[in-house]
Coordinates of C-alpha atoms in Angstrom, one line a residue:
X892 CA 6.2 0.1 9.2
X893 CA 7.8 3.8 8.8
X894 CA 9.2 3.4 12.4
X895 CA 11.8 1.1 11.3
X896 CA 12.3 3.1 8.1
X897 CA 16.3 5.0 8.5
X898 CA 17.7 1.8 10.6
X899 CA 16.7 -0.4 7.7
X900 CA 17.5 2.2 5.1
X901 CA 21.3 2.3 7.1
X902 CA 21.4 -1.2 7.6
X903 CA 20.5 -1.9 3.2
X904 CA 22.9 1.1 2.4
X905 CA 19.4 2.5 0.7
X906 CA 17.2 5.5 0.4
X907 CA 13.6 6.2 2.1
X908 CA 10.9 6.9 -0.5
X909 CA 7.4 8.5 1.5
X910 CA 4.8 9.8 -0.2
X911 CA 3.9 13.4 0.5
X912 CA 0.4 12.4 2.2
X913 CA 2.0 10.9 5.0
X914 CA 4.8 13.7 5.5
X915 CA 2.8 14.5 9.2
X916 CA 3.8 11.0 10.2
X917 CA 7.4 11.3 9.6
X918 CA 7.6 14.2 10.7
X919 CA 5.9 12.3 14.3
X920 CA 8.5 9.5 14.1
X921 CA 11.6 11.1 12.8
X922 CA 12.1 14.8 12.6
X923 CA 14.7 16.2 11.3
X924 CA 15.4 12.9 8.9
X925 CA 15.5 13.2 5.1
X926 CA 13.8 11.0 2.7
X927 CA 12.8 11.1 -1.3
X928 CA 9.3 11.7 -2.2
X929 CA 7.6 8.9 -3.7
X930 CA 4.7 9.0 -5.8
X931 CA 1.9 7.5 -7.6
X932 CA 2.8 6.0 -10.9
X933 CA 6.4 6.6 -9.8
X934 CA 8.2 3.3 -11.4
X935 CA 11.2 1.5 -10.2
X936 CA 13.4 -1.1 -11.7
X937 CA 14.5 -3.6 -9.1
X938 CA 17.5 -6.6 -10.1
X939 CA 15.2 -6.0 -13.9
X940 CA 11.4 -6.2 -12.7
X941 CA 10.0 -3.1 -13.0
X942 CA 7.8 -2.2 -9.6
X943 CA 5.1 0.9 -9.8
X944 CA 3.7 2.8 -7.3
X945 CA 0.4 2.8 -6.5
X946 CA -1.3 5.4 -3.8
X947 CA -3.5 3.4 -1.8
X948 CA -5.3 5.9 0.7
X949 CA -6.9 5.0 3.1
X950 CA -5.0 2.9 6.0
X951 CA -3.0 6.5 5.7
X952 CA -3.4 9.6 3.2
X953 CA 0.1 8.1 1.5
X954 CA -0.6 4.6 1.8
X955 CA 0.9 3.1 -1.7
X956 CA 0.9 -0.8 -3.2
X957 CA 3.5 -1.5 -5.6
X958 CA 2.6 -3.2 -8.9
X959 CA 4.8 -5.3 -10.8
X960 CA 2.9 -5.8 -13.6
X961 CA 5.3 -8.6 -15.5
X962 CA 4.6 -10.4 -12.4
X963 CA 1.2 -10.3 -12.2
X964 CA 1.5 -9.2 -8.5
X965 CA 0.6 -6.4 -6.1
X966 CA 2.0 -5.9 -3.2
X967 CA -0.8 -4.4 -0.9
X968 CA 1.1 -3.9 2.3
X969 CA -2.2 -2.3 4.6
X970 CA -4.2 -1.2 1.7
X971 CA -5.6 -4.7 1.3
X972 CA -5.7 -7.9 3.3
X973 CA -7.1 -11.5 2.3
X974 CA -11.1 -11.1 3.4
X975 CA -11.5 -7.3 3.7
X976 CA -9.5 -3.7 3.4
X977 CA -6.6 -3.4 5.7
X978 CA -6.7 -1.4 9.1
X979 CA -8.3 2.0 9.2
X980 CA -9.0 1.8 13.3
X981 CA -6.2 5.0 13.9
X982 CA -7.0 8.6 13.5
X983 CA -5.4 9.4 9.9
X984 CA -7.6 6.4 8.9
X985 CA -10.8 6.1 6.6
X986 CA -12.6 3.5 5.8
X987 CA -14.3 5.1 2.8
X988 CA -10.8 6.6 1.4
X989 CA -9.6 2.9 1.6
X990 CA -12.9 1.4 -0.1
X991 CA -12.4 4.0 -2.8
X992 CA -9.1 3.2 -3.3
X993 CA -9.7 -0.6 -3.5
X994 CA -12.8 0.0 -5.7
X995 CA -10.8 2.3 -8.2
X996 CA -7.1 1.4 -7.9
X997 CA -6.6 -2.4 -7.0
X998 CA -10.1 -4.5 -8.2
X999 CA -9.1 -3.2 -11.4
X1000 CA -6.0 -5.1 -11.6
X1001 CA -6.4 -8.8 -13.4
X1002 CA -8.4 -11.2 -11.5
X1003 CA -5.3 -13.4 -11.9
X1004 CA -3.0 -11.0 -9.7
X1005 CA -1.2 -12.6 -6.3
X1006 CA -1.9 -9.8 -3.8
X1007 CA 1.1 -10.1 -1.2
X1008 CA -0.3 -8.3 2.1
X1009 CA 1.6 -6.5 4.5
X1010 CA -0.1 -8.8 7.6
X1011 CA -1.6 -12.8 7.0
X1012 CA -2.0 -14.3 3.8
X1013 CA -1.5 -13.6 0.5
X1014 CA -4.8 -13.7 -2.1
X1015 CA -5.8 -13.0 -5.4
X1016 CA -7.8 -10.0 -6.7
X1017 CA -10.1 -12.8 -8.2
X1018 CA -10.5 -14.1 -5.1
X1019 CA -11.5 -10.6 -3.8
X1020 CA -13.1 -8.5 -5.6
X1021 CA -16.5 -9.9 -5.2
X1022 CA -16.8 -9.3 -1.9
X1023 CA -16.5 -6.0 -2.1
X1024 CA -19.7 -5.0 -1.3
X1025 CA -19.8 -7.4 1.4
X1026 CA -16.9 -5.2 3.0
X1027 CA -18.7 -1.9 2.8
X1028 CA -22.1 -3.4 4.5
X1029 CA -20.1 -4.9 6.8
X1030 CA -18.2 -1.5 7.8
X1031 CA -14.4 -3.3 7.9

């Protein structure tokens, strides 16, 4: 997803928020291009919902959901996917980092929260969260 990052960013007339953790993959896909920092429990206020950050790592060291809490939704891009935690197969990947970070960061959220995922469908934490142990005997 950060590949496409500045053309969008040009294309939206909009900045390019990355969290500090994955700075070393910027710096791989675009050196020499600027960006804001982002970070967790960093809140925005988009067209009046108000969207906060939450670091995620796991997929990456600066892998973040955002959280609109009005809403009741979380948008979990490659932290979480419906049946299991997102990708951790490449090498600034772990799958414990990304269990953590679903154990303490997104099953806390209400049962009742829509979880939007950055690849196949969208779930529930409800629907989730008690398979979470299923996920860490199964390894993925």
């Amino acid at each position: 997803h950060i590949t496409v990052a500045p053309e969008l960013s040009e294309r939206l007339d909009t900045r390019v928020f990355v969290h500090p953790g994955d700075q070393m993959l910027w710096n791989q896909t675009h050196p020499g291009v600027g960006h804001e920092d982002l970070s967790d429990g960093q809140v925005f206020d988009v067209a009046g919902t108000r969207l906060r950050v939450v670091n995620t790592p796991g997929h990456s060291p600066g892998s973040c959901c955002l959280y609109l809490p009005e809403a009741k939704v979380l948008v979990s891009g490659d932290t979480l996917f419906a049946g299991g935690p997102g990708a951790t197969g490449r090498s600034f990947s772990d799958f414990d980092t990304i269990i953590d970070s679903i154990r303490e960061k997104v099953l806390t959220l209400p049962g009742e929260t829509e979880v939007y995922t950055g690849h196949g469908d969208a779930t529930s934490i409800g629907v989730e969260a008690p398979h979470l142990e299923e996920w860490i005997a199964r390894g993925y």
